[in-house]
């Protein structure tokens, strides 16, 4: 049903099982749309648009899903990884940040406050999530000076990082001197 090769563009296939209807339509050369519905029972195709009724209903009622997917792809926490649990975790973080932004926007509109831009919201969220961890990292005594300066600049703290004191050089004896001279 998902096979992209060998199917002409516009080809639609239906699969029925109990009260569930599955649809697969090849919309472009390399793109197949799959839908699963318990609401639609037949393989009805609209005469005006020549699209299945399932796809028309989806397009009319589920526009928020496309907006959500677009928001996920524009600002994403995802990183390239081969570990599927990490992929799932990144997607959960993406969804949580978008949901938090929607809640904030709704609260601001109810209060009459101007709406915060999403990139500003994401930047503030990143700083708020990172601040406790960065403050803990500053306490590490073996942290490199350059990293410490970077952390201080992110935290916007004007703290001087003391230069590491040079240890006093001990006098050593050469290997030819006897131990009695030491």
PDB file of C-alpha atoms in Angstrom, residues 75-161:
ATOM      1  CA  UNK A  75      12.427  25.428  15.394  1.00  0.00           C
ATOM      2  CA  UNK A  76      13.455  21.981  16.464  1.00  0.00           C
ATOM      3  CA  UNK A  77      15.419  20.496  19.342  1.00  0.00           C
ATOM      4  CA  UNK A  78      16.136  17.419  17.247  1.00  0.00           C
ATOM      5  CA  UNK A  79      19.677  16.318  16.609  1.00  0.00           C
ATOM      6  CA  UNK A  80      20.953  13.738  14.167  1.00  0.00           C
ATOM      7  CA  UNK A  81      21.040  10.410  15.932  1.00  0.00           C
ATOM      8  CA  UNK A  82      20.603   6.739  15.154  1.00  0.00           C
ATOM      9  CA  UNK A  83      19.092   5.976  18.559  1.00  0.00           C
ATOM     10  CA  UNK A  84      15.324   5.898  18.245  1.00  0.00           C
ATOM     11  CA  UNK A  85      14.614   6.664  21.943  1.00  0.00           C
ATOM     12  CA  UNK A  86      16.497   9.938  21.513  1.00  0.00           C
ATOM     13  CA  UNK A  87      14.432  10.755  18.419  1.00  0.00           C
ATOM     14  CA  UNK A  88      11.244  10.174  20.415  1.00  0.00           C
ATOM     15  CA  UNK A  89      12.593  12.296  23.287  1.00  0.00           C
ATOM     16  CA  UNK A  90      13.460  15.166  20.927  1.00  0.00           C
ATOM     17  CA  UNK A  91       9.987  15.054  19.388  1.00  0.00           C
ATOM     18  CA  UNK A  92       8.389  15.119  22.855  1.00  0.00           C
ATOM     19  CA  UNK A  93      10.486  18.184  23.713  1.00  0.00           C
ATOM     20  CA  UNK A  94       9.435  19.838  20.422  1.00  0.00           C
ATOM     21  CA  UNK A  95       5.767  19.182  21.172  1.00  0.00           C
ATOM     22  CA  UNK A  96       6.083  20.388  24.760  1.00  0.00           C
ATOM     23  CA  UNK A  97       7.701  23.676  23.715  1.00  0.00           C
ATOM     24  CA  UNK A  98       5.010  24.345  21.111  1.00  0.00           C
ATOM     25  CA  UNK A  99       2.270  23.542  23.627  1.00  0.00           C
ATOM     26  CA  UNK A 100       3.901  25.863  26.170  1.00  0.00           C
ATOM     27  CA  UNK A 101       4.067  28.626  23.568  1.00  0.00           C
ATOM     28  CA  UNK A 102       0.389  28.149  22.655  1.00  0.00           C
ATOM     29  CA  UNK A 103      -0.615  28.310  26.340  1.00  0.00           C
ATOM     30  CA  UNK A 104       1.491  31.459  26.834  1.00  0.00           C
ATOM     31  CA  UNK A 105       0.032  33.113  23.715  1.00  0.00           C
ATOM     32  CA  UNK A 106      -3.504  32.315  24.843  1.00  0.00           C
ATOM     33  CA  UNK A 107      -2.840  33.688  28.334  1.00  0.00           C
ATOM     34  CA  UNK A 108      -1.342  36.869  26.881  1.00  0.00           C
ATOM     35  CA  UNK A 109      -4.327  37.409  24.574  1.00  0.00           C
ATOM     36  CA  UNK A 110      -6.762  36.911  27.482  1.00  0.00           C
ATOM     37  CA  UNK A 111      -4.844  39.450  29.585  1.00  0.00           C
ATOM     38  CA  UNK A 112      -4.568  41.842  26.657  1.00  0.00           C
ATOM     39  CA  UNK A 113      -0.763  41.742  26.636  1.00  0.00           C
ATOM     40  CA  UNK A 114       1.108  41.888  23.331  1.00  0.00           C
ATOM     41  CA  UNK A 115       1.985  38.459  21.985  1.00  0.00           C
ATOM     42  CA  UNK A 116       5.577  37.328  22.457  1.00  0.00           C
ATOM     43  CA  UNK A 117       7.424  36.228  19.331  1.00  0.00           C
ATOM     44  CA  UNK A 118       8.124  32.509  19.234  1.00  0.00           C
ATOM     45  CA  UNK A 119      11.886  32.851  18.748  1.00  0.00           C
ATOM     46  CA  UNK A 120      12.111  35.148  21.798  1.00  0.00           C
ATOM     47  CA  UNK A 121      10.045  32.656  23.805  1.00  0.00           C
ATOM     48  CA  UNK A 122      12.320  29.786  22.739  1.00  0.00           C
ATOM     49  CA  UNK A 123      15.436  31.767  23.628  1.00  0.00           C
ATOM     50  CA  UNK A 124      14.091  32.586  27.102  1.00  0.00           C
ATOM     51  CA  UNK A 125      13.042  28.971  27.587  1.00  0.00           C
ATOM     52  CA  UNK A 126      16.522  27.741  26.655  1.00  0.00           C
ATOM     53  CA  UNK A 127      18.147  30.127  29.110  1.00  0.00           C
ATOM     54  CA  UNK A 128      15.727  29.173  31.906  1.00  0.00           C
ATOM     55  CA  UNK A 129      16.321  25.467  31.341  1.00  0.00           C
ATOM     56  CA  UNK A 130      20.104  25.817  31.091  1.00  0.00           C
ATOM     57  CA  UNK A 131      20.739  28.267  33.947  1.00  0.00           C
ATOM     58  CA  UNK A 132      20.709  25.742  36.847  1.00  0.00           C
ATOM     59  CA  UNK A 133      23.003  23.361  34.963  1.00  0.00           C
ATOM     60  CA  UNK A 134      25.387  26.165  33.966  1.00  0.00           C
ATOM     61  CA  UNK A 135      25.554  27.421  37.559  1.00  0.00           C
ATOM     62  CA  UNK A 136      26.510  23.920  38.683  1.00  0.00           C
ATOM     63  CA  UNK A 137      29.191  23.731  35.997  1.00  0.00           C
ATOM     64  CA  UNK A 138      30.745  26.969  37.272  1.00  0.00           C
ATOM     65  CA  UNK A 139      31.479  25.200  40.565  1.00  0.00           C
ATOM     66  CA  UNK A 140      33.660  22.581  38.851  1.00  0.00           C
ATOM     67  CA  UNK A 141      37.244  23.479  39.783  1.00  0.00           C
ATOM     68  CA  UNK A 142      38.827  21.790  36.763  1.00  0.00           C
ATOM     69  CA  UNK A 143      36.654  23.584  34.204  1.00  0.00           C
ATOM     70  CA  UNK A 144      38.697  25.215  31.462  1.00  0.00           C
ATOM     71  CA  UNK A 145      38.964  28.988  31.649  1.00  0.00           C
ATOM     72  CA  UNK A 146      37.505  29.550  28.149  1.00  0.00           C
ATOM     73  CA  UNK A 147      34.448  27.426  28.957  1.00  0.00           C
ATOM     74  CA  UNK A 148      33.990  29.271  32.238  1.00  0.00           C
ATOM     75  CA  UNK A 149      34.094  32.609  30.405  1.00  0.00           C
ATOM     76  CA  UNK A 150      31.506  31.361  27.899  1.00  0.00           C
ATOM     77  CA  UNK A 151      29.194  30.247  30.705  1.00  0.00           C
ATOM     78  CA  UNK A 152      29.563  33.618  32.410  1.00  0.00           C
ATOM     79  CA  UNK A 153      28.674  35.408  29.174  1.00  0.00           C
ATOM     80  CA  UNK A 154      25.545  33.259  28.720  1.00  0.00           C
ATOM     81  CA  UNK A 155      24.516  33.887  32.314  1.00  0.00           C
ATOM     82  CA  UNK A 156      25.371  37.597  31.862  1.00  0.00           C
ATOM     83  CA  UNK A 157      27.438  37.638  35.038  1.00  0.00           C
ATOM     84  CA  UNK A 158      30.350  40.056  35.419  1.00  0.00           C
ATOM     85  CA  UNK A 159      32.661  37.870  37.412  1.00  0.00           C
ATOM     86  CA  UNK A 160      36.377  37.782  36.943  1.00  0.00           C
ATOM     87  CA  UNK A 161      37.869  34.378  36.395  1.00  0.00           C
TER      88      UNK A 161
END
